[in-house]
Coordinates of C-alpha atoms in Angstrom, one line a residue:
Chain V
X43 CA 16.7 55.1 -9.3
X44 CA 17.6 53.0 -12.5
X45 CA 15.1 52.2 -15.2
X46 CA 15.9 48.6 -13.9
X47 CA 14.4 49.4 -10.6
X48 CA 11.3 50.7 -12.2
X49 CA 11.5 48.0 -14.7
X50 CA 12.1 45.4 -12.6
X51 CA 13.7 43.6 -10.5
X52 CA 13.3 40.2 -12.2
X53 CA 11.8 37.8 -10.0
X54 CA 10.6 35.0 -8.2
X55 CA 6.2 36.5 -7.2
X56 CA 4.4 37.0 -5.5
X57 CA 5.1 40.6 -4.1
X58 CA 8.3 42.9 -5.0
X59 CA 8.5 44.3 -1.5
X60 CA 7.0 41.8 0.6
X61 CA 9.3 39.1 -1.3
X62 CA 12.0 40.3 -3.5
X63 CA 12.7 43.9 -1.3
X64 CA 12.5 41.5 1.3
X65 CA 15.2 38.8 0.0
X66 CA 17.1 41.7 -0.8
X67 CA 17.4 43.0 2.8
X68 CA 18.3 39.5 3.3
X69 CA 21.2 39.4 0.9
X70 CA 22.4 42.6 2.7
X71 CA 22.1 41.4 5.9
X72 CA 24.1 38.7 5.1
X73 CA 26.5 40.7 3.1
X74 CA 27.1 42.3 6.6
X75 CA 27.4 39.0 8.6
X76 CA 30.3 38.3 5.9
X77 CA 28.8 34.8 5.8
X78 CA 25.9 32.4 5.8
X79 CA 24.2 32.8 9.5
X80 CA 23.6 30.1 11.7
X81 CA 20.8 31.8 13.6
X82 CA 18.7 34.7 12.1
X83 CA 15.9 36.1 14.2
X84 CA 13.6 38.3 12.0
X85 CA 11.4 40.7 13.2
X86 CA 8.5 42.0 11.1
X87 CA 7.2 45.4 11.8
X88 CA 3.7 47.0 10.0
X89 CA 2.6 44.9 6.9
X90 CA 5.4 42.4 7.2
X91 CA 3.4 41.2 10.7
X92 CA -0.1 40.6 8.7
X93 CA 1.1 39.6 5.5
X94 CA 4.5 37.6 5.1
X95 CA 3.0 34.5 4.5
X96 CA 0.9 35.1 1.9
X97 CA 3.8 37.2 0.3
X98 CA 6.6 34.5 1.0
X99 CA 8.2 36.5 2.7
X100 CA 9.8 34.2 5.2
X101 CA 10.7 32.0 2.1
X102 CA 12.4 35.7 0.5
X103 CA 14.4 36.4 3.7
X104 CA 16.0 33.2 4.3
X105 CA 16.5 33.1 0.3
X106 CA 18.9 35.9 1.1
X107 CA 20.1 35.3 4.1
X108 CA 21.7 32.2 2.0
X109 CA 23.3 34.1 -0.9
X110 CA 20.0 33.8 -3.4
X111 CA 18.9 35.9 -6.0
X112 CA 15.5 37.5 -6.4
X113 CA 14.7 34.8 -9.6
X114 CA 16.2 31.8 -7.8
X115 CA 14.2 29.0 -8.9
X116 CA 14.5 27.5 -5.7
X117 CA 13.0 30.7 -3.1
X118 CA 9.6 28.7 -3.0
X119 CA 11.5 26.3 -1.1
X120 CA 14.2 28.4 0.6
X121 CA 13.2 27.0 4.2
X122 CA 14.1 24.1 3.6
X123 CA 17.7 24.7 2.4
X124 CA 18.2 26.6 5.0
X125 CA 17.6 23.4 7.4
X126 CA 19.9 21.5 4.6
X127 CA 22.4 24.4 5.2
X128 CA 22.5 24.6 9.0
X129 CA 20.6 28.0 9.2
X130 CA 17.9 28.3 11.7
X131 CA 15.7 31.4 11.0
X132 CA 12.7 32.5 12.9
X133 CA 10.3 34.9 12.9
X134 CA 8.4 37.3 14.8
X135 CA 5.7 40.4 15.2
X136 CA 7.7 43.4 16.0
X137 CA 6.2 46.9 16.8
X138 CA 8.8 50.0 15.8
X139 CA 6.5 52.1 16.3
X140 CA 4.6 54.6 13.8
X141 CA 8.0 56.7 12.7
X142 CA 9.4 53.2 11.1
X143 CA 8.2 52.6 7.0
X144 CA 5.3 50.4 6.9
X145 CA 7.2 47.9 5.5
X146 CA 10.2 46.8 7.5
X147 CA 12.6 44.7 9.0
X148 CA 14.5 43.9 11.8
X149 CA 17.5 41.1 11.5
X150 CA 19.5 39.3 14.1
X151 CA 22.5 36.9 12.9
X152 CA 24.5 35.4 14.5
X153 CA 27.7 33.1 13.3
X154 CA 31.0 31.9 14.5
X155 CA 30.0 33.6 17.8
X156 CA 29.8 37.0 15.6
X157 CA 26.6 38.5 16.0
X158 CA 25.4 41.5 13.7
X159 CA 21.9 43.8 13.7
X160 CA 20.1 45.5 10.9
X161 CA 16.9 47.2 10.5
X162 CA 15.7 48.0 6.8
X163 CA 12.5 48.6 5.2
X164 CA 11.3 47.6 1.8
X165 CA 10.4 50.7 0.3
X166 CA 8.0 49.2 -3.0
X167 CA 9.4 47.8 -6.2
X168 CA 12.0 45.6 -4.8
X169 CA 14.2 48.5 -3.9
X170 CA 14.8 48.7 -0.2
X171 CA 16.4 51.9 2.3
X172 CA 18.6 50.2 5.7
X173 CA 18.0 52.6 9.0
X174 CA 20.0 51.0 11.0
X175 CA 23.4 48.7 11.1
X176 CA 24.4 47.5 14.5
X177 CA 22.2 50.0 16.7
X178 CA 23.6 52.7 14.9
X179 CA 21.4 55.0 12.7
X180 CA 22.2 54.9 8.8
X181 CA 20.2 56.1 5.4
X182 CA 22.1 53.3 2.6
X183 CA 19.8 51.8 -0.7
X184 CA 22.1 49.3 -1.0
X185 CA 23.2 50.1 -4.1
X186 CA 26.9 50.9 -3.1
X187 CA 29.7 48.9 -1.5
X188 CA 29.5 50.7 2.1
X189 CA 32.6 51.1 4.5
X190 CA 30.8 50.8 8.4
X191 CA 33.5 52.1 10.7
X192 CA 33.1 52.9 14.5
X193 CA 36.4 54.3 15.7
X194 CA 37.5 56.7 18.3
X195 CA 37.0 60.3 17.7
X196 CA 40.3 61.8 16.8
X197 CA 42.1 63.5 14.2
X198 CA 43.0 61.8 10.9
X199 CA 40.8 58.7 11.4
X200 CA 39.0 60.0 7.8
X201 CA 41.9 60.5 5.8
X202 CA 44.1 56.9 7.1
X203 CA 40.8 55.2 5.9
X204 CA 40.0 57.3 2.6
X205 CA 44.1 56.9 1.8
X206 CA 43.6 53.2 1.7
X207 CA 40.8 53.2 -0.5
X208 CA 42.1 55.3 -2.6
X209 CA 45.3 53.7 -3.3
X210 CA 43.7 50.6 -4.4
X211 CA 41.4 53.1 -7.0
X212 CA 37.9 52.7 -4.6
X213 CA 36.2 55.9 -5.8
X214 CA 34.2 57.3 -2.9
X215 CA 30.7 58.3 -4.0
X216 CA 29.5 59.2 -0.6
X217 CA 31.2 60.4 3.0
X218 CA 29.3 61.0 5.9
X219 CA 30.9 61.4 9.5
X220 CA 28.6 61.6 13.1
X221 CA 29.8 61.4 16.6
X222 CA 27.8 60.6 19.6
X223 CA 30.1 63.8 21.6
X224 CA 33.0 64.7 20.7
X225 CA 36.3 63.2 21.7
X226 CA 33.7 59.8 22.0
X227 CA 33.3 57.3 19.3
X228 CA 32.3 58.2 15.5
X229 CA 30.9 56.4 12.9
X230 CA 31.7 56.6 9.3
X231 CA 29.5 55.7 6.6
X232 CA 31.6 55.7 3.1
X233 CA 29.6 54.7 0.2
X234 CA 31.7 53.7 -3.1
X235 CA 31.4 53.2 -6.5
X236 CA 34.1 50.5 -6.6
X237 CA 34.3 47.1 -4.7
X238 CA 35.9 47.3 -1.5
X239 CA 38.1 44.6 -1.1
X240 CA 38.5 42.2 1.8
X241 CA 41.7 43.4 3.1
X242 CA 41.1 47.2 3.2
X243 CA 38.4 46.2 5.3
X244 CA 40.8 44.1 7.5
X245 CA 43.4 46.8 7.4
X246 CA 40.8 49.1 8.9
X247 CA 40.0 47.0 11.7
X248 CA 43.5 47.1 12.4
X249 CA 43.9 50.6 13.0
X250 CA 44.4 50.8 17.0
X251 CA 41.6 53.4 17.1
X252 CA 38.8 51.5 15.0
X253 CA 36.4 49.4 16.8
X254 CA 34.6 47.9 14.4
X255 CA 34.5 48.1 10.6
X256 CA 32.0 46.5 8.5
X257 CA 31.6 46.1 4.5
X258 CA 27.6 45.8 3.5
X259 CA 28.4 44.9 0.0
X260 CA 25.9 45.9 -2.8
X261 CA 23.3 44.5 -4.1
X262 CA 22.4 44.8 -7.4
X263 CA 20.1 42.7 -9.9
Chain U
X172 CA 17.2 60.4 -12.8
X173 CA 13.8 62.9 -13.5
X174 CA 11.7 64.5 -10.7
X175 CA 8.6 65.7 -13.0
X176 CA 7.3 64.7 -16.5
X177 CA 7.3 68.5 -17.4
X178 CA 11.2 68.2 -17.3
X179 CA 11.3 65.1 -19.5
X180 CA 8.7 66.7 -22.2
X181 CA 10.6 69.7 -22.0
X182 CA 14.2 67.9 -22.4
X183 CA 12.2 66.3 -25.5
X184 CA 10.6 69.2 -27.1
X185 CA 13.7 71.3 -27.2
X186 CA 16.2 69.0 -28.7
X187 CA 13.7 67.2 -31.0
X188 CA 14.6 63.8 -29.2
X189 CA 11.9 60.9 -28.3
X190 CA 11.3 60.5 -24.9
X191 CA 12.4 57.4 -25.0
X192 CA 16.0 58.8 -26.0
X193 CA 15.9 61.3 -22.9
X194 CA 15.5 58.8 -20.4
X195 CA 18.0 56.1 -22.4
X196 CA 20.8 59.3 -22.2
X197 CA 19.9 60.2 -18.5
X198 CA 20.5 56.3 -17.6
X199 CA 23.3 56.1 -19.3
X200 CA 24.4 58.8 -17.7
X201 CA 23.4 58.2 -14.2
X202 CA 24.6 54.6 -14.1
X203 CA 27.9 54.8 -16.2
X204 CA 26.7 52.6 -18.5
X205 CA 26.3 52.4 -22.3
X206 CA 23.3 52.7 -24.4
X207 CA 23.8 49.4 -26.1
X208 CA 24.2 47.4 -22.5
X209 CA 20.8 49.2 -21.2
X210 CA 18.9 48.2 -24.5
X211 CA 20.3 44.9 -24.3
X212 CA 19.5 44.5 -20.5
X213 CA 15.8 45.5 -21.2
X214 CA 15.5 43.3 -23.6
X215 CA 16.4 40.4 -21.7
X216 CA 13.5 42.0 -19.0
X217 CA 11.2 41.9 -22.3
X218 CA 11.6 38.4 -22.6
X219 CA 10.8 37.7 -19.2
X220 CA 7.9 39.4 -20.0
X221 CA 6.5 37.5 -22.4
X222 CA 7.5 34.1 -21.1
X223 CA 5.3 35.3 -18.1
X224 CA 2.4 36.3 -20.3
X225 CA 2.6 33.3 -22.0
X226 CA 2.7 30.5 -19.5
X227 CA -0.3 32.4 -17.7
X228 CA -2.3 32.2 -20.7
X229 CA -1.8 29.1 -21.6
X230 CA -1.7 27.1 -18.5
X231 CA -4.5 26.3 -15.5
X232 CA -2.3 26.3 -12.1
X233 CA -3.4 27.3 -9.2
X234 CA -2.3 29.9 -7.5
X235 CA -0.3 29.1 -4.0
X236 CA -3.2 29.6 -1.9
X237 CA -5.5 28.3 -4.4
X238 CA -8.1 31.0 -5.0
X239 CA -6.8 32.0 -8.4
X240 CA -6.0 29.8 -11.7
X241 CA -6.5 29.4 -15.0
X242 CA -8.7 32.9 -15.2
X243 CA -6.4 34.1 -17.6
X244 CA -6.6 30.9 -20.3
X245 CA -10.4 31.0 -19.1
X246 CA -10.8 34.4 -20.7
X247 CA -8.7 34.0 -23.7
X248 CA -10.3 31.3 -25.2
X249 CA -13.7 33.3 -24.6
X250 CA -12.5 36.3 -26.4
X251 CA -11.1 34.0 -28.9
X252 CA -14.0 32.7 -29.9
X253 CA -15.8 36.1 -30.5
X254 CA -17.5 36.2 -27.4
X255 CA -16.4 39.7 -26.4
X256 CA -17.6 43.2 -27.4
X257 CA -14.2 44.4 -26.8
X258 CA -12.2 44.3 -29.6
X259 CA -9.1 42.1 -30.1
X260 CA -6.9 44.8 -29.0
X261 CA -8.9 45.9 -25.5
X262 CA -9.8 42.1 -25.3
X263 CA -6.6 40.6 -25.4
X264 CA -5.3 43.3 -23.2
X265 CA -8.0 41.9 -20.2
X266 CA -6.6 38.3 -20.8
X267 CA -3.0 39.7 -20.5
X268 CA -2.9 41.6 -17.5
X269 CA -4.5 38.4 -16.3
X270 CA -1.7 35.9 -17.5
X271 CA 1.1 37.6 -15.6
X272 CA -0.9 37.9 -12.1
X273 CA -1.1 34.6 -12.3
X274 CA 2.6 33.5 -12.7
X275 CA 3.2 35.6 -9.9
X276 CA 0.1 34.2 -7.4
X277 CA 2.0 30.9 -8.3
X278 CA 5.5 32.2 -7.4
X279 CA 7.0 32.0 -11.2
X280 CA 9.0 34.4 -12.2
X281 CA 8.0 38.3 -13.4
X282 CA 9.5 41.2 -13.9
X283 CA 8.0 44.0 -11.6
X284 CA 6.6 46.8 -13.1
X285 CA 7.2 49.1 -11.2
X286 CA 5.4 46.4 -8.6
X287 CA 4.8 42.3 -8.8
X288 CA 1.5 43.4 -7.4
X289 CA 0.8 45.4 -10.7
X290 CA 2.9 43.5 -12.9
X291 CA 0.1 42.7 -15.2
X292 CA -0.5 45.9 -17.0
X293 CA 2.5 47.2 -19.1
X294 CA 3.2 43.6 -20.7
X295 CA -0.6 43.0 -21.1
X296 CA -0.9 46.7 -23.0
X297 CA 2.9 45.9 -24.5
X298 CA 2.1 42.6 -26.0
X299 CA -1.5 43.6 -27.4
X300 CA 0.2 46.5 -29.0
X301 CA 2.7 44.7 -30.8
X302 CA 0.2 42.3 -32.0
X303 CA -2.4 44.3 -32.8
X304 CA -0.7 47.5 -34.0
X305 CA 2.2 45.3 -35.7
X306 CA 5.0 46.6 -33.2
X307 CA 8.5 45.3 -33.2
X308 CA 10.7 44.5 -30.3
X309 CA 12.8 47.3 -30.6
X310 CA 9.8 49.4 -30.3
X311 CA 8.9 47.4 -26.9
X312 CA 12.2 48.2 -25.9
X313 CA 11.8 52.0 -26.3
X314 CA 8.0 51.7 -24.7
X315 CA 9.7 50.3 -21.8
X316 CA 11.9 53.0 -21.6
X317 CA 8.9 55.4 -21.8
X318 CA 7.1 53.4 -19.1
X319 CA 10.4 53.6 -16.9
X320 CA 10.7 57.2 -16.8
X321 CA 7.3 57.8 -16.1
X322 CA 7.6 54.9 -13.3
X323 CA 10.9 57.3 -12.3
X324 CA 8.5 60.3 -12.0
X325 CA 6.5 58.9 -9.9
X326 CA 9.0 57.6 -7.2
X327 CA 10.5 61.2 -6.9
X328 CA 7.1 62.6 -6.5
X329 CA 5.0 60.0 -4.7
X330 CA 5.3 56.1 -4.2
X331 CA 5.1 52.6 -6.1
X332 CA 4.3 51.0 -2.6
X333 CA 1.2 49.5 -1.7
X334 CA 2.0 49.5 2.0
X335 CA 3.1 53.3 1.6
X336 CA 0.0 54.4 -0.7
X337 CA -2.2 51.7 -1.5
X338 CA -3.1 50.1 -4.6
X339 CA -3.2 53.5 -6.6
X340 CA 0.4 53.5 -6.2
X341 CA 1.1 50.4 -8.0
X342 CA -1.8 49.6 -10.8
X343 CA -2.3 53.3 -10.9
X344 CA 1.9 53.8 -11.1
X345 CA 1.9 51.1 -13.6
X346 CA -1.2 52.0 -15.4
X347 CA 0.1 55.4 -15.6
X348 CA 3.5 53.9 -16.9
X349 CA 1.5 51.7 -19.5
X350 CA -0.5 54.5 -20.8
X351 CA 2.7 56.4 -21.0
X352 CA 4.0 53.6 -23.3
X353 CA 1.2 53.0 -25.5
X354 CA 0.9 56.9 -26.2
X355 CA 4.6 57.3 -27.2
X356 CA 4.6 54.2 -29.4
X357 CA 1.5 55.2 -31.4
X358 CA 3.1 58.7 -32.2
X359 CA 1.8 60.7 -29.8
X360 CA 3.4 63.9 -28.8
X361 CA 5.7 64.4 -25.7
X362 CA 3.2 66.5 -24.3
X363 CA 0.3 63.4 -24.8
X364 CA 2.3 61.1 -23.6
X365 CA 2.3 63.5 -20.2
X366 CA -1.7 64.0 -21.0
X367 CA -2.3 60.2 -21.3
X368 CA -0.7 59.6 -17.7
X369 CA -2.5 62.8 -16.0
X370 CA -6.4 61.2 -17.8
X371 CA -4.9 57.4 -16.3
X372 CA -3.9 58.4 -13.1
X373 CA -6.6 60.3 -12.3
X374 CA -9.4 57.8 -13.0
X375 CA -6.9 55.6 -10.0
X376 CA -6.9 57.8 -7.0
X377 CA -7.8 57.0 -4.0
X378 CA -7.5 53.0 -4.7
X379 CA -7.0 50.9 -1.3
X380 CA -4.7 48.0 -1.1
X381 CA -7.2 45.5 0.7
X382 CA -5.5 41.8 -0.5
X383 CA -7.7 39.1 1.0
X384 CA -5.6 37.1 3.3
X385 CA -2.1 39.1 2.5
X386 CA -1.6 37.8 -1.0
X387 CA -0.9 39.0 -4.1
X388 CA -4.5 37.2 -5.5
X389 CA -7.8 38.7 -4.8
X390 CA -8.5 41.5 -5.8
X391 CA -4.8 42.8 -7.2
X392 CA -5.5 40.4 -10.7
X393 CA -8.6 42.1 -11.4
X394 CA -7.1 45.5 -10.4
X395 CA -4.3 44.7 -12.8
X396 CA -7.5 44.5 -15.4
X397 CA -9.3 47.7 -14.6
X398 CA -6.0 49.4 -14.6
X399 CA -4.9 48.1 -18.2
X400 CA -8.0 49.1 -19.1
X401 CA -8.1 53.0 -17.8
X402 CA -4.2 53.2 -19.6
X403 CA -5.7 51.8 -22.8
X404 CA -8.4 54.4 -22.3
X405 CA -6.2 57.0 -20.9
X406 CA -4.1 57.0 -24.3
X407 CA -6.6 57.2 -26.5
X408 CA -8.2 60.3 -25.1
X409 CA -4.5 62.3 -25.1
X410 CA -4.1 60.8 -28.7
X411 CA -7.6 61.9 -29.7
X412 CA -6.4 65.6 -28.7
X413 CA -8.1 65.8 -25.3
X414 CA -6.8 68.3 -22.3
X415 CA -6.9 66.9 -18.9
X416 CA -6.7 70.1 -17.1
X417 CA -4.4 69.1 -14.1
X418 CA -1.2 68.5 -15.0
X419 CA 0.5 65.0 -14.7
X420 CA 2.9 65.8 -12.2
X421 CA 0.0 67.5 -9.8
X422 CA -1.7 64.0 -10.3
X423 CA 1.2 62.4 -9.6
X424 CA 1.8 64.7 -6.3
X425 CA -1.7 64.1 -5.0
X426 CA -2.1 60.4 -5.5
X427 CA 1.3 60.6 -3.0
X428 CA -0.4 62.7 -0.8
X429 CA -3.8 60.1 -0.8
X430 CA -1.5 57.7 0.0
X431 CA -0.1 58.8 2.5
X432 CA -3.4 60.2 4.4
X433 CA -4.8 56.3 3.6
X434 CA -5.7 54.4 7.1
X435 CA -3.0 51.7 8.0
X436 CA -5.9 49.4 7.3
X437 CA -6.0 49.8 3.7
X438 CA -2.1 49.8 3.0
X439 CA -1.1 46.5 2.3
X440 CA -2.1 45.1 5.9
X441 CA -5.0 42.9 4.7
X442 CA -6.9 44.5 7.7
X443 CA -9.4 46.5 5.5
X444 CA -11.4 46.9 2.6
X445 CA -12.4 43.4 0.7
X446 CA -9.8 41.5 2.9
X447 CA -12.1 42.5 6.0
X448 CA -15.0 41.7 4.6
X449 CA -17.4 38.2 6.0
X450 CA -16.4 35.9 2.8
X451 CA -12.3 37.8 2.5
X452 CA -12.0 36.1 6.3
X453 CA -13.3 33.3 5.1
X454 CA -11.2 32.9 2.5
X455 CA -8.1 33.5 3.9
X456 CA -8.7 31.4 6.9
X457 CA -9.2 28.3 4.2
X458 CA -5.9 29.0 2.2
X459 CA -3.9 26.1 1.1
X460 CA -0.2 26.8 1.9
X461 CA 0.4 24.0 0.8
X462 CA 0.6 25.0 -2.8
X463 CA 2.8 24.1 -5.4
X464 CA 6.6 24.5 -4.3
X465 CA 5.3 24.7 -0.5
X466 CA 6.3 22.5 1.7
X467 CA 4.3 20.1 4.0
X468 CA 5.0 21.6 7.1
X469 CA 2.3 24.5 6.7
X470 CA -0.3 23.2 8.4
X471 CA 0.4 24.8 11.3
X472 CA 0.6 28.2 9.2
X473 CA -2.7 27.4 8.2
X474 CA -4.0 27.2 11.9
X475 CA -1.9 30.1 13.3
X476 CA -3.4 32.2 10.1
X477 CA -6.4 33.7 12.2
X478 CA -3.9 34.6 15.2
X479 CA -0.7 35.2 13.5
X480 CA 1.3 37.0 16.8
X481 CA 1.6 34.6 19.4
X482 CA 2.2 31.5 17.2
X483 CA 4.8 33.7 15.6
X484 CA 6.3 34.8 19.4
X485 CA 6.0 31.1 20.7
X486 CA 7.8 29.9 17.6
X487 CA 10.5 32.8 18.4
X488 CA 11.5 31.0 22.0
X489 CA 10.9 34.6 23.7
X490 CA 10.4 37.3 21.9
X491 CA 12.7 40.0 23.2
X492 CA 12.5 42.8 21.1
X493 CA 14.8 44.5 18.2
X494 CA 16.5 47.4 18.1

């Protein structure tokens, strides 16, 4: 937590987690996507549901969903870029239940004929916490580059993926490993204090035993 | 990063630092940055700041919805005039805390501190300060600083979310955070400073987030008044040598724990409190939406206001459920 959380983020009102926590989910889910979506479905659990409109919140997601920061002069009128830009975004209710954060969301993009899912809640202030990437269960802020990787669970996986990083100086900050059963599929969660460039992402989707690996690139004011 | 005031007064007490210094060095530390580029950063956040104060004070907008505008200018010119018992310092601190609400009702840009919600208090006690009391920027700068590792504090120990803990934890956070300030820049102690937010937290427990309608309007401006006020007041009873016999960080702890035993209702859901009431329906089943920078297409929003789930599910063609 930086004194720039605290003071700040600068930004377009009226509510730091109804609008800018909530463009800033958008700007991560996008950051996932790897691209401007052409169809986002947003679903709006606890305050979200009763209050988006009068916190702009629909205007804040589909301001990040199409690359915008939290002062971009042009948020008030987001929806209508997004028409401009081919992005159809929609809304609606959605119950997590009482364990989810008062505050969160649930995002469905889709582009290209990828499709990607993230749930993340807006935790006050602007700074937000993601739960969940692709059905699987995270804890990221957002505030690092994050390496996704689902791969096959089997020796080495950990150290092919850590060597690339660290021959291209990637410092990792954070490494956290989980399997479903063992011998099944795993998913690593590596957190960095560096950018992680495109092609060490590619180069990990290239390994034969890696199903899918995914950047969520920072976000940061 | 800090996880209780006593750490930070203690860190300041035994090297003989200011506070602001300890939580400069701990950011520059925690962020691999430098001094200068922090100072410089929060500058640029001060300016914000003031532009926001300024354009609320001197201009008569309306809000998005409407129901706020010009309150700010309104009150400014009354207190200008000599109308008030306040006091040009306490008076142009209700004006201020004022201003900023406004920019943000209308969408303009803020900084939030720690919230948009209460982002009216520390540049409304700020800005009075450095009028009043002949302040310079650099000593806004370090006030900030104060403010931020107070606002740290208080995320570590408790919440700066209205939906999490109502509107204690963000005009009390930021009241607390402005009192904080205020204390530090008129000399006081490490240990007042940690007095001051204890005396201005307290007098904030147990405040509901009940926004009329969802938005950031009614009541949060006028909460953003009454909580610039208890920091102004908050300060000046730790400067005048007063004990507040709970310490800060148990404040701190149990306005987290309030919050967190608050009904759904009065978190940030506008199904409670002054947004439940006969005229707060009322109201928010007349908002405009289609305020400045809104487009023409919300008259629909308007109708689907009073029944917000199935318009939203009908305009979702479905509605199968997330994961």
């Amino acid at each position: 937590m930086s004194v720039f959380d605290i003071i700040g983020p600068r930004m377009v009102g009226p509510s730091s987690s109804h609008t800018a926590g909530a463009l800033r989910l958008g700007l991560l889910a996008r950051g996932l996507l790897g691209r401007t979506p052409e169809r986002a479905r947003i679903g709006l659990h606890g305050s979200f549901a009763t209050t988006y409109r009068g916190h702009g919140t629909d205007r804040a997601v589909a301001a990040g969903l199409l690359g915008m920061a939290p002062d971009d002069p042009r948020i008030p009128r987001s929806l209508e870029v997004a028409r401009e830009r081919g992005l159809d975004v929609r809304f609606e209710p959605l119950d997590l239940g009482p364990a989810a954060h008062p505050a969160t969301l649930a995002f469905e993009l889709e582009a290209e004929g990828e499709r990607v899912t993230m749930v993340g809640a807006s935790v006050g202030g602007g700074s937000v916490q993601v739960t969940s990437v692709n059905g699987r269960d995270v804890d990221l802020t957002g505030e690092y580059d994050t390496l996704i990787v689902q791969a096959r669970d089997i020796p080495g996986t950990t150290a092919s993926i850590t060597h690339l990083l660290a021959e291209r100086g990637v410092n990792i900050a954070f490494l956290e490993v989980s399997r479903e059963k063992r011998g099944r599929e795993a998913t690593m969660l590596i957190e960095a204090d560096h950018e992680i460039p495109d092609d060490v992402v590619e180069q990990v989707q290239a390994f034969e035993w890696v199903r899918e690996a995914r950047r969520l690139s920072k976000v940061t004011d | 990063m800090f996880s209780s005031l006593a750490e930070i007064v203690a860190r300041a007490e035994s090297t003989g630092r200011p506070l602001w210094r300890i939580v400069l060095d701990e950011e520059v530390e925690d962020a691999d940055t430098t001094g200068e580029r922090v100072l410089e950063r929060l500058g640029e956040r001060l300016a914000t700041m003031r532009e926001a104060v300024e354009r609320g004070l001197h201009s008569d907008a309306p809000s998005v919805s409407g129901l706020l505008g010009g309150g700010a200018r309104r009150f400014e010119t009354w207190r200008a005039q000599g109308a008030s018992v306040l006091g040009p310092f306490l008076g142009k601190v209700v004006a201020r805390a004022q201003a900023t609400m406004e920019v943000n009702a209308r969408m303009g840009t803020i900084v939030a501190t720690p919230t948009a919600g209460s982002s009216g208090i520390l540049p409304a006690v700020l800005f009075s300060a450095e009028e009043e009391l002949g302040l310079s920027e650099q000593d806004l700068v370090r006030g900030l600083l104060v403010a931020a590792g107070v606002g740290q504090v208080i995320v570590a120990r408790a919440s700066v979310s209205g939906a999490a803990g109502g509107c204690q934890a963000e005009t009390g956070s930021a009241a607390a955070m402005a009192a904080g300030a205020l204390t530090a820049l008129r000399g006081g102690r490490p240990a007042q400073v940690s007095e001051s937010v204890a005396f201005t937290l307290q007098g904030m427990l147990g405040l509901i987030c009940d926004p009329v309608g969802g938005l950031v309007e009614v009541p949060c401006l006028t909460r953003n008044v009454s909580g610039a006020v208890q920091a102004v007041a908050g300060s000046e009873l730790a400067l005048a040598g007063l004990h507040f016999p709970i310490p800060a960080d148990e404040v701190i702890d149990v306005m987290g724990q309030i919050g967190s035993e608050l009904d759904e209702k009065y978190r940030e859901t506008a199904k409670g409190g002054l947004a439940a009431t006969a005229t707060g329906r009322r109201l928010a089943a007349s908002v405009r939406w289609d305020g400045p920078g809104f487009e023409n297409t919300n008259a629909a929003r308007a109708r689907d206001l009073a029944d917000p789930g199935p318009a939203l599910a009908a305009d979702a063609d479905g509605g199968e459920s997330h994961g």
